Amino acid sequence: MDSYETWSDAELLKAALAGEEDAFVFLYEKLKGGIFRYAFYMTNSLGAAEEVTQDVFMTLLRDGKNYRKGRGDVAGFAFGIARNLVRRLRRREYVYHPLPDDDAIHRLAASLVTEPEALQRNLIRNETLENVRMTIRSLPVRYAQVIVLCDLCEFSYAEAASRLECAVGTVRSRLNRAHALLAKKLRPFNSAKAGMQAAGTEGCVI
Amino acid sequence: MTCQQLRWYFDQLNHDVHELPAEAMRHVSHCASCRGLADKRKEVLASLRLLRESAPTMTASLDAAVLASYRQRMAIPQLISTGSRWKRPGIWRLAAAAAVAVVILAAAALVRRTASSGKSHAQQPPATEIARTSVPESPKAAQPGEHSNRRNVAKATPRRPNDPDAYSLRVTPPIRQDDSQGFRSLMYCDELSCEGGMDVVRVELPALPAGFLPAPNMPIRSVSADVLVGADGFARGIRIVH
């Protein structure tokens, strides 16, 4: 598989379509992380993200022959498929939230006994995460996309511009606007969080 | 550094406030509005960092499922080619061209058929008119072989160019069931069962062409007969009246 390091994504895709399994696995390993993270942050659902990731590669195998090198790189092509799938999911609100399994409940119960201080910290952390997720989801799609790509998937501006098929300057301005919107929407949550932290465990009235 | 320059930094570079140059940090520590802006950015970036670090990892079952799907797909290449055949743009273009050609051919055939049927309709006058034109008022109208539709009528008309008034013809109303007695069928159309209305035409024929042999010492006489003419102008039956 080491020899594939020097191959371009287009060559890998061609080989994968010809039946070369190692080439497919290499391409999959290369692209899956970005696609999965994008799908997860855009849908807030692990199940939906996995479904999107699998569908992207199946679509890539089915429609990979339509790929033209001149119209962009393979990662951009795959990302375009992911974007369409996510858009379809968001339109249908087809998002499942898995219930916590037994292990998770046991871990939570154990943590209550062994480290009670951590409970509050974890609760605040989880709530913050949930708030940020929901706030990103509530943003217009064009702003949510740049935040997910640049801040969460850690793509460069150029890569994000290539995935979104727009100019680098557009990505910059959208990101700036997205940060401003996000800050505005997160302000009430942040002030509530600060109040909770200041109160400590004694401040809990329940 | 001015406030405007600091905002330009924020706009152009997605840097954390800690990564700002020392000059910018100095400005932030002195300027209250820029400090508020920087704090806001710091909060947002911290939240996003927290979210990034809490990203879930993909399950191993997904990798296995994708690989299994790939193997399954590659194991049946003929199915893939069959499924994608109609997705090739060339096939659709060819099919569209064939459909257009069929439509054009059908239209041409229809136009041609309509034109020919219109021509034949134009050439074929109504039955009553045929019967009238077969009246031997003018000998030319009774010429045999002038038109196939008139052939039977023409046969029934005598050739007496010198005495055109010797024969009479009249068109009677459509025949009733009891009036149909005594007719003999002249054509393939058996009895009087042909479709469409029929006209009864009274004609006078010279006895000799009609097959009646007069006595040698008697002059040539005429025979009156009713001829049934169908809607298509063909004579269907005949009845000798006198």
Short mmCIF file of C-alpha atoms in Angstrom, two decimals:
data_model
loop_
_atom_site.label_atom_id
_atom_site.label_comp_id
_atom_site.label_asym_id
_atom_site.label_seq_id
_atom_site.Cartn_x
_atom_site.Cartn_y
_atom_site.Cartn_z
CA MET A 1 0.00 0.00 0.00
CA ASP A 2 3.02 2.26 0.40
CA SER A 3 3.26 2.73 -3.32
CA TYR A 4 -0.11 4.49 -3.31
CA GLU A 5 1.43 7.40 -1.43
CA THR A 6 2.65 8.83 -4.70
CA TRP A 7 -0.64 8.29 -6.51
CA SER A 8 -3.08 11.11 -7.02
CA ASP A 9 -6.66 10.76 -5.84
CA ALA A 10 -7.82 10.50 -9.43
CA GLU A 11 -5.48 7.58 -10.08
CA LEU A 12 -6.62 5.92 -6.90
CA LEU A 13 -10.24 6.29 -7.88
CA LYS A 14 -9.57 4.89 -11.33
CA ALA A 15 -7.77 1.89 -9.87
CA ALA A 16 -10.53 1.38 -7.31
CA LEU A 17 -13.16 1.39 -10.03
CA ALA A 18 -11.09 -1.14 -11.93
CA GLY A 19 -11.34 -3.47 -8.95
CA GLU A 20 -8.11 -2.75 -7.10
CA GLU A 21 -9.23 -3.07 -3.51
CA ASP A 22 -6.06 -1.68 -1.92
CA ALA A 23 -6.40 1.50 -3.92
CA PHE A 24 -9.97 1.86 -2.73
CA VAL A 25 -8.98 1.29 0.89
CA PHE A 26 -6.22 3.88 0.60
CA LEU A 27 -8.58 6.44 -0.90
CA TYR A 28 -11.20 5.66 1.72
CA GLU A 29 -8.74 6.15 4.57
CA LYS A 30 -7.66 9.42 3.06
CA LEU A 31 -11.10 10.94 2.63
CA LYS A 32 -13.29 9.36 5.27
CA GLY A 33 -12.24 11.54 8.22
CA GLY A 34 -13.16 14.87 6.64
CA ILE A 35 -16.42 13.57 5.22
CA PHE A 36 -17.44 11.92 8.48
CA ARG A 37 -16.67 15.00 10.57
CA TYR A 38 -18.46 17.28 8.16
CA ALA A 39 -21.53 15.01 8.17
CA PHE A 40 -21.47 14.70 11.94
CA TYR A 41 -21.25 18.42 12.66
CA MET A 42 -23.85 19.25 10.07
CA THR A 43 -26.34 16.67 11.32
CA ASN A 44 -25.39 16.35 15.01
CA SER A 45 -25.91 12.65 14.73
CA LEU A 46 -23.37 9.84 14.74
CA GLY A 47 -25.70 7.46 12.92
CA ALA A 48 -26.50 9.97 10.21
CA ALA A 49 -22.81 10.82 9.80
CA GLU A 50 -21.92 7.16 9.32
CA GLU A 51 -24.76 6.69 6.89
CA VAL A 52 -23.64 9.70 4.88
CA THR A 53 -20.03 8.51 4.87
CA GLN A 54 -20.99 5.09 3.58
CA ASP A 55 -23.34 6.53 0.97
CA VAL A 56 -20.65 8.91 -0.26
CA PHE A 57 -18.29 6.04 -1.06
CA MET A 58 -21.02 3.94 -2.61
CA THR A 59 -22.02 6.87 -4.81
CA LEU A 60 -18.38 7.43 -5.65
CA LEU A 61 -18.14 3.84 -6.86
CA ARG A 62 -21.35 4.14 -8.85
CA ASP A 63 -20.78 7.56 -10.39
CA GLY A 64 -17.01 7.67 -10.23
CA LYS A 65 -16.86 7.27 -14.00
CA ASN A 66 -18.46 10.68 -14.34
CA TYR A 67 -15.58 12.31 -12.51
CA ARG A 68 -13.57 14.72 -14.69
CA LYS A 69 -10.17 15.83 -13.53
CA GLY A 70 -10.56 19.30 -14.98
CA ARG A 71 -13.53 20.07 -12.79
CA GLY A 72 -11.75 19.64 -9.45
CA ASP A 73 -10.08 17.06 -7.28
CA VAL A 74 -11.60 13.79 -6.14
CA ALA A 75 -11.92 15.03 -2.56
CA GLY A 76 -14.02 17.94 -3.82
CA PHE A 77 -16.12 15.54 -5.89
CA ALA A 78 -16.70 13.29 -2.88
CA PHE A 79 -17.39 16.26 -0.69
CA GLY A 80 -19.98 17.50 -3.19
CA ILE A 81 -21.76 14.15 -2.82
CA ALA A 82 -21.59 14.46 0.97
CA ARG A 83 -22.98 17.97 0.83
CA ASN A 84 -25.95 16.83 -1.23
CA LEU A 85 -26.63 13.91 1.09
CA VAL A 86 -26.44 16.12 4.17
CA ARG A 87 -28.74 18.66 2.57
CA ARG A 88 -31.23 15.90 1.86
CA LEU A 89 -30.98 14.67 5.45
CA ARG A 90 -31.46 18.12 6.87
CA ARG A 91 -34.48 18.65 4.68
CA ARG A 92 -36.01 15.44 5.91
CA GLU A 93 -34.80 16.00 9.50
CA TYR A 94 -33.74 12.41 9.30
CA VAL A 95 -31.58 12.37 12.36
CA TYR A 96 -31.56 9.67 14.98
CA HIS A 97 -30.26 10.26 18.47
CA PRO A 98 -29.01 7.00 19.95
CA LEU A 99 -30.03 6.20 23.49
CA PRO A 100 -27.19 5.70 25.99
CA ASP A 101 -26.23 2.07 26.32
CA ASP A 102 -25.79 0.20 29.62
CA ASP A 103 -22.05 0.84 29.78
CA ALA A 104 -22.56 4.59 29.54
CA ILE A 105 -25.10 4.52 32.36
CA HIS A 106 -22.77 2.42 34.55
CA ARG A 107 -19.89 4.82 33.89
CA LEU A 108 -22.07 7.78 34.83
CA ALA A 109 -23.18 6.07 38.06
CA ALA A 110 -19.59 5.21 38.96
CA SER A 111 -18.43 8.74 38.34
CA LEU A 112 -21.12 10.04 40.70
CA VAL A 113 -19.55 7.98 43.47
CA THR A 114 -15.86 8.35 42.75
CA GLU A 115 -15.58 11.91 41.50
CA PRO A 116 -18.62 14.02 42.42
CA GLU A 117 -16.77 17.19 41.45
CA ALA A 118 -16.42 15.95 37.94
CA LEU A 119 -20.16 15.64 37.57
CA GLN A 120 -20.76 19.35 37.51
CA ARG A 121 -17.82 19.89 35.19
CA ASN A 122 -19.08 17.23 32.82
CA LEU A 123 -22.60 18.56 32.93
CA ILE A 124 -21.45 22.05 32.06
CA ARG A 125 -19.16 20.76 29.36
CA ASN A 126 -21.87 18.63 27.79
CA GLU A 127 -24.35 21.45 27.92
CA THR A 128 -21.86 23.80 26.31
CA LEU A 129 -21.16 21.31 23.58
CA GLU A 130 -24.84 20.79 22.95
CA ASN A 131 -25.44 24.53 22.83
CA VAL A 132 -22.62 25.12 20.38
CA ARG A 133 -23.80 22.26 18.21
CA MET A 134 -27.36 23.52 18.16
CA THR A 135 -26.25 27.06 17.50
CA ILE A 136 -24.11 26.01 14.54
CA ARG A 137 -27.03 24.00 13.24
CA SER A 138 -29.30 27.02 13.54
CA LEU A 139 -27.00 29.15 11.38
CA PRO A 140 -27.70 29.53 7.67
CA VAL A 141 -26.12 26.63 5.79
CA ARG A 142 -23.45 28.72 4.08
CA TYR A 143 -22.17 29.95 7.44
CA ALA A 144 -22.46 26.57 9.14
CA GLN A 145 -20.46 25.00 6.31
CA VAL A 146 -17.48 27.32 6.66
CA ILE A 147 -17.39 26.92 10.43
CA VAL A 148 -17.51 23.14 10.11
CA LEU A 149 -14.86 23.05 7.42
CA CYS A 150 -12.42 25.65 8.72
CA ASP A 151 -12.84 25.45 12.48
CA LEU A 152 -13.98 21.90 13.08
CA CYS A 153 -12.51 19.91 10.21
CA GLU A 154 -9.41 22.15 10.18
CA PHE A 155 -9.29 22.60 6.45
CA SER A 156 -7.30 25.50 5.09
CA TYR A 157 -9.17 28.35 3.41
CA ALA A 158 -8.06 27.07 0.03
CA GLU A 159 -9.29 23.56 0.76
CA ALA A 160 -12.59 24.86 2.08
CA ALA A 161 -12.99 27.04 -0.99
CA SER A 162 -12.32 24.02 -3.21
CA ARG A 163 -14.90 21.93 -1.34
CA LEU A 164 -17.51 24.66 -1.44
CA GLU A 165 -16.66 25.63 -5.03
CA CYS A 166 -16.24 29.29 -4.20
CA ALA A 167 -13.43 31.82 -3.87
CA VAL A 168 -11.05 31.94 -0.92
CA GLY A 169 -12.17 35.49 -0.19
CA THR A 170 -15.76 34.29 0.04
CA VAL A 171 -14.74 31.69 2.61
CA ARG A 172 -12.95 34.36 4.65
CA SER A 173 -15.83 36.79 4.68
CA ARG A 174 -18.36 34.05 5.41
CA LEU A 175 -16.27 32.76 8.27
CA ASN A 176 -15.94 36.21 9.77
CA ARG A 177 -19.67 36.74 9.54
CA ALA A 178 -20.31 33.24 10.90
CA HIS A 179 -18.13 33.90 13.94
CA ALA A 180 -19.96 37.12 14.64
CA LEU A 181 -23.34 35.37 14.41
CA LEU A 182 -22.15 32.51 16.56
CA ALA A 183 -20.84 34.86 19.23
CA LYS A 184 -24.14 36.71 19.28
CA LYS A 185 -26.15 33.53 19.63
CA LEU A 186 -23.87 31.98 22.24
CA ARG A 187 -23.84 35.04 24.49
CA PRO A 188 -26.89 34.04 26.61
CA PHE A 189 -25.53 30.52 27.10
CA ASN A 190 -22.10 31.78 28.07
CA SER A 191 -23.44 34.19 30.67
CA ALA A 192 -25.61 31.41 32.16
CA LYS A 193 -22.62 29.12 32.26
CA ALA A 194 -20.55 31.74 34.04
CA GLY A 195 -23.29 32.05 36.63
CA MET A 196 -23.37 28.29 37.20
CA GLN A 197 -19.61 28.10 37.59
CA ALA A 198 -19.61 30.94 40.08
CA ALA A 199 -22.33 29.30 42.16
CA GLY A 200 -20.52 25.96 42.46
CA THR A 201 -22.13 22.84 43.89
CA GLU A 202 -23.49 24.75 46.89
CA GLY A 203 -25.54 26.89 44.59
CA CYS A 204 -27.53 23.90 43.44
CA VAL A 205 -30.98 24.18 44.94
CA ILE A 206 -32.18 20.71 44.04
CA MET B 1 -1.79 49.69 15.80
CA THR B 2 -5.24 51.17 15.27
CA CYS B 3 -8.64 49.59 15.91
CA GLN B 4 -9.18 49.36 12.14
CA GLN B 5 -5.97 47.42 11.65
CA LEU B 6 -6.93 45.03 14.42
CA ARG B 7 -10.33 44.39 12.86
CA TRP B 8 -8.60 43.77 9.55
CA TYR B 9 -6.55 41.13 11.32
CA PHE B 10 -9.70 39.50 12.61
CA ASP B 11 -11.35 39.68 9.20
CA GLN B 12 -8.47 38.40 7.13
CA LEU B 13 -6.87 35.92 9.45
CA ASN B 14 -8.71 33.30 11.36
CA HIS B 15 -6.20 33.49 14.14
CA ASP B 16 -6.76 32.98 17.78
CA VAL B 17 -6.26 36.14 19.80
CA HIS B 18 -3.25 34.56 21.45
CA GLU B 19 -1.59 34.30 18.08
CA LEU B 20 -1.92 38.02 17.39
CA PRO B 21 1.33 39.93 17.14
CA ALA B 22 2.59 41.65 20.27
CA GLU B 23 1.65 45.06 18.90
CA ALA B 24 -1.94 43.94 18.47
CA MET B 25 -2.02 42.43 21.93
CA ARG B 26 -0.78 45.72 23.34
CA HIS B 27 -3.58 47.55 21.57
CA VAL B 28 -6.16 45.09 22.88
CA SER B 29 -4.99 45.64 26.44
CA HIS B 30 -5.51 49.39 26.08
CA CYS B 31 -8.62 49.64 23.86
CA ALA B 32 -11.89 48.65 25.59
CA SER B 33 -13.95 48.10 22.41
CA CYS B 34 -11.24 45.97 20.81
CA ARG B 35 -10.87 44.03 24.05
CA GLY B 36 -14.58 43.22 23.95
CA LEU B 37 -14.27 42.09 20.38
CA ALA B 38 -11.23 39.97 21.15
CA ASP B 39 -12.96 38.40 24.16
CA LYS B 40 -15.95 37.53 22.07
CA ARG B 41 -13.74 35.89 19.49
CA LYS B 42 -11.87 34.08 22.19
CA GLU B 43 -15.09 32.63 23.56
CA VAL B 44 -16.26 31.50 20.16
CA LEU B 45 -12.95 29.92 19.28
CA ALA B 46 -12.79 28.20 22.67
CA SER B 47 -16.25 26.74 22.15
CA LEU B 48 -15.32 25.55 18.70
CA ARG B 49 -12.09 24.02 20.01
CA LEU B 50 -14.07 22.18 22.65
CA LEU B 51 -16.42 20.90 19.99
CA ARG B 52 -13.55 19.85 17.77
CA GLU B 53 -11.88 17.92 20.57
CA SER B 54 -15.07 16.13 21.44
CA ALA B 55 -15.57 14.81 17.93
CA PRO B 56 -16.68 11.19 17.98
CA THR B 57 -14.66 8.58 16.18
CA MET B 58 -15.99 6.39 13.46
CA THR B 59 -16.93 2.89 14.44
CA ALA B 60 -15.01 -0.03 13.01
CA SER B 61 -18.25 -1.48 11.70
CA LEU B 62 -18.52 1.38 9.23
CA ASP B 63 -15.14 0.52 7.69
CA ALA B 64 -16.19 -3.10 7.45
CA ALA B 65 -19.54 -2.19 5.91
CA VAL B 66 -17.94 0.06 3.28
CA LEU B 67 -15.39 -2.58 2.39
CA ALA B 68 -18.07 -5.26 2.16
CA SER B 69 -20.14 -3.01 -0.11
CA TYR B 70 -17.10 -2.43 -2.31
CA ARG B 71 -16.41 -6.16 -2.62
CA GLN B 72 -20.04 -6.89 -3.34
CA ARG B 73 -20.08 -4.25 -6.03
CA MET B 74 -16.91 -5.43 -7.67
CA ALA B 75 -18.10 -9.04 -7.60
CA ILE B 76 -20.95 -8.28 -9.98
CA PRO B 77 -19.50 -5.98 -12.61
CA GLN B 78 -22.05 -7.02 -15.21
CA LEU B 79 -24.84 -5.77 -12.96
CA ILE B 80 -23.10 -2.43 -12.63
CA SER B 81 -22.71 -2.08 -16.37
CA THR B 82 -26.33 -3.06 -16.95
CA GLY B 83 -27.54 -0.62 -14.36
CA SER B 84 -25.51 2.27 -15.67
CA ARG B 85 -26.15 1.68 -19.36
CA TRP B 86 -29.12 3.96 -19.52
CA LYS B 87 -27.29 6.62 -17.59
CA ARG B 88 -24.80 7.14 -20.38
CA PRO B 89 -25.66 10.34 -22.24
CA GLY B 90 -24.91 8.78 -25.65
CA ILE B 91 -27.64 6.20 -25.23
CA TRP B 92 -30.23 8.82 -24.46
CA ARG B 93 -29.14 10.90 -27.41
CA LEU B 94 -29.46 7.90 -29.69
CA ALA B 95 -32.86 6.99 -28.27
CA ALA B 96 -34.07 10.57 -28.65
CA ALA B 97 -32.89 10.69 -32.27
CA ALA B 98 -34.67 7.40 -33.02
CA ALA B 99 -37.87 8.67 -31.42
CA VAL B 100 -37.74 11.87 -33.47
CA ALA B 101 -37.16 9.88 -36.66
CA VAL B 102 -40.16 7.65 -35.91
CA VAL B 103 -42.37 10.65 -35.26
CA ILE B 104 -41.28 12.32 -38.52
CA LEU B 105 -41.91 9.13 -40.52
CA ALA B 106 -45.31 8.67 -38.94
CA ALA B 107 -46.26 12.27 -39.66
CA ALA B 108 -45.13 11.94 -43.28
CA ALA B 109 -47.15 8.74 -43.74
CA LEU B 110 -50.22 10.37 -42.21
CA VAL B 111 -49.96 13.42 -44.45
CA ARG B 112 -49.54 11.24 -47.52
CA ARG B 113 -52.51 9.06 -46.57
CA THR B 114 -54.70 12.07 -45.89
CA ALA B 115 -53.77 13.62 -49.22
CA SER B 116 -54.55 10.45 -51.20
CA SER B 117 -57.87 9.85 -49.46
CA GLY B 118 -58.85 13.48 -50.01
CA LYS B 119 -58.07 13.11 -53.70
CA SER B 120 -60.18 9.97 -54.06
CA HIS B 121 -63.02 11.63 -52.18
CA ALA B 122 -62.79 14.58 -54.49
CA GLN B 123 -62.95 12.29 -57.54
CA GLN B 124 -65.91 10.28 -56.28
CA PRO B 125 -69.19 12.13 -56.44
CA PRO B 126 -72.20 11.01 -54.40
CA ALA B 127 -74.27 8.08 -55.64
CA THR B 128 -77.20 10.16 -56.68
CA GLU B 129 -74.94 12.35 -58.69
CA ILE B 130 -73.43 9.31 -60.38
CA ALA B 131 -76.84 8.06 -61.28
CA ARG B 132 -77.68 11.39 -62.73
CA THR B 133 -74.54 11.65 -64.69
CA SER B 134 -75.21 8.22 -66.10
CA VAL B 135 -78.35 9.45 -67.72
CA PRO B 136 -77.80 9.18 -71.43
CA GLU B 137 -78.59 12.81 -72.01
CA SER B 138 -75.13 13.10 -73.32
CA PRO B 139 -73.64 10.07 -74.99
CA LYS B 140 -70.20 10.96 -73.68
CA ALA B 141 -71.35 10.41 -70.13
CA ALA B 142 -72.15 6.82 -70.92
CA GLN B 143 -68.80 5.96 -72.38
CA PRO B 144 -67.61 2.68 -70.89
CA GLY B 145 -64.33 2.73 -69.10
CA GLU B 146 -64.57 6.39 -68.22
CA HIS B 147 -64.37 5.61 -64.55
CA SER B 148 -64.48 2.35 -62.72
CA ASN B 149 -67.26 3.57 -60.43
CA ARG B 150 -69.46 4.33 -63.33
CA ARG B 151 -68.85 1.13 -65.20
CA ASN B 152 -71.99 -0.72 -64.17
CA VAL B 153 -74.22 2.22 -64.69
CA ALA B 154 -72.67 2.85 -68.04
CA LYS B 155 -73.29 -0.73 -69.04
CA ALA B 156 -76.92 -0.32 -68.19
CA THR B 157 -77.28 2.74 -70.37
CA PRO B 158 -78.15 2.26 -74.00
CA ARG B 159 -76.16 3.76 -76.82
CA ARG B 160 -78.61 5.72 -78.75
CA PRO B 161 -76.84 8.90 -79.66
CA ASN B 162 -79.32 9.72 -82.34
CA ASP B 163 -82.32 9.57 -80.11
CA PRO B 164 -81.42 10.83 -76.66
CA ASP B 165 -85.01 11.29 -75.53
CA ALA B 166 -85.91 7.66 -76.19
CA TYR B 167 -84.90 6.64 -72.70
CA SER B 168 -85.97 8.01 -69.39
CA LEU B 169 -84.47 7.82 -65.96
CA ARG B 170 -85.69 8.93 -62.62
CA VAL B 171 -84.33 8.65 -59.13
CA THR B 172 -86.80 7.33 -56.67
CA PRO B 173 -86.69 7.62 -52.86
CA PRO B 174 -84.68 5.04 -50.92
CA ILE B 175 -86.09 1.58 -51.27
CA ARG B 176 -88.40 0.11 -48.64
CA GLN B 177 -88.36 -3.53 -47.60
CA ASP B 178 -91.49 -4.47 -49.59
CA ASP B 179 -90.29 -2.62 -52.65
CA SER B 180 -87.25 -4.84 -52.86
CA GLN B 181 -89.20 -7.77 -54.33
CA GLY B 182 -88.25 -9.01 -57.79
CA PHE B 183 -84.73 -7.63 -57.99
CA ARG B 184 -81.97 -9.82 -59.24
CA SER B 185 -78.54 -9.38 -57.86
CA LEU B 186 -76.03 -8.05 -60.31
CA MET B 187 -72.90 -8.08 -58.21
CA TYR B 188 -70.92 -9.78 -55.52
CA CYS B 189 -72.99 -7.90 -53.02
CA ASP B 190 -75.48 -10.63 -52.38
CA GLU B 191 -79.19 -9.91 -52.27
CA LEU B 192 -79.86 -6.48 -50.93
CA SER B 193 -77.66 -6.72 -47.92
CA CYS B 194 -75.16 -4.05 -48.84
CA GLU B 195 -74.59 -1.29 -46.34
CA GLY B 196 -75.82 2.21 -46.94
CA GLY B 197 -78.92 3.51 -48.66
CA MET B 198 -79.68 2.63 -52.24
CA ASP B 199 -81.37 4.47 -55.02
CA VAL B 200 -83.78 2.95 -57.47
CA VAL B 201 -83.17 4.23 -60.94
CA ARG B 202 -85.70 3.54 -63.68
CA VAL B 203 -84.06 3.03 -67.01
CA GLU B 204 -85.22 2.06 -70.45
CA LEU B 205 -83.03 -0.30 -72.34
CA PRO B 206 -83.15 -1.50 -75.88
CA ALA B 207 -84.44 -5.06 -75.84
CA LEU B 208 -81.52 -6.49 -77.77
CA PRO B 209 -78.69 -5.39 -75.49
CA ALA B 210 -80.86 -6.40 -72.57
CA GLY B 211 -80.93 -9.94 -73.83
CA PHE B 212 -84.56 -9.99 -75.05
CA LEU B 213 -84.73 -11.31 -78.56
CA PRO B 214 -87.63 -9.77 -80.38
CA ALA B 215 -89.49 -11.53 -83.16
CA PRO B 216 -87.89 -10.96 -86.54
CA ASN B 217 -90.94 -9.16 -87.93
CA MET B 218 -91.27 -6.86 -84.93
CA PRO B 219 -89.46 -3.50 -84.53
CA ILE B 220 -86.81 -3.01 -81.85
CA ARG B 221 -88.53 -2.17 -78.64
CA SER B 222 -87.29 -0.98 -75.31
CA VAL B 223 -87.46 -2.58 -71.90
CA SER B 224 -88.12 -0.64 -68.70
CA ALA B 225 -86.15 -1.74 -65.66
CA ASP B 226 -85.46 -0.56 -62.13
CA VAL B 227 -81.78 -0.57 -61.21
CA LEU B 228 -80.65 -0.53 -57.60
CA VAL B 229 -77.61 1.73 -57.24
CA GLY B 230 -75.61 1.55 -54.07
CA ALA B 231 -74.07 4.47 -52.18
CA ASP B 232 -70.80 3.79 -53.91
CA GLY B 233 -72.35 4.16 -57.36
CA PHE B 234 -72.29 0.48 -58.25
CA ALA B 235 -75.43 -1.18 -59.61
CA ARG B 236 -76.53 -3.85 -57.20
CA GLY B 237 -79.68 -5.27 -58.67
CA ILE B 238 -82.09 -4.99 -61.53
CA ARG B 239 -85.81 -5.61 -61.93
CA ILE B 240 -87.52 -5.68 -65.27
CA VAL B 241 -90.62 -3.61 -65.10
CA HIS B 242 -91.97 -3.79 -68.56
#
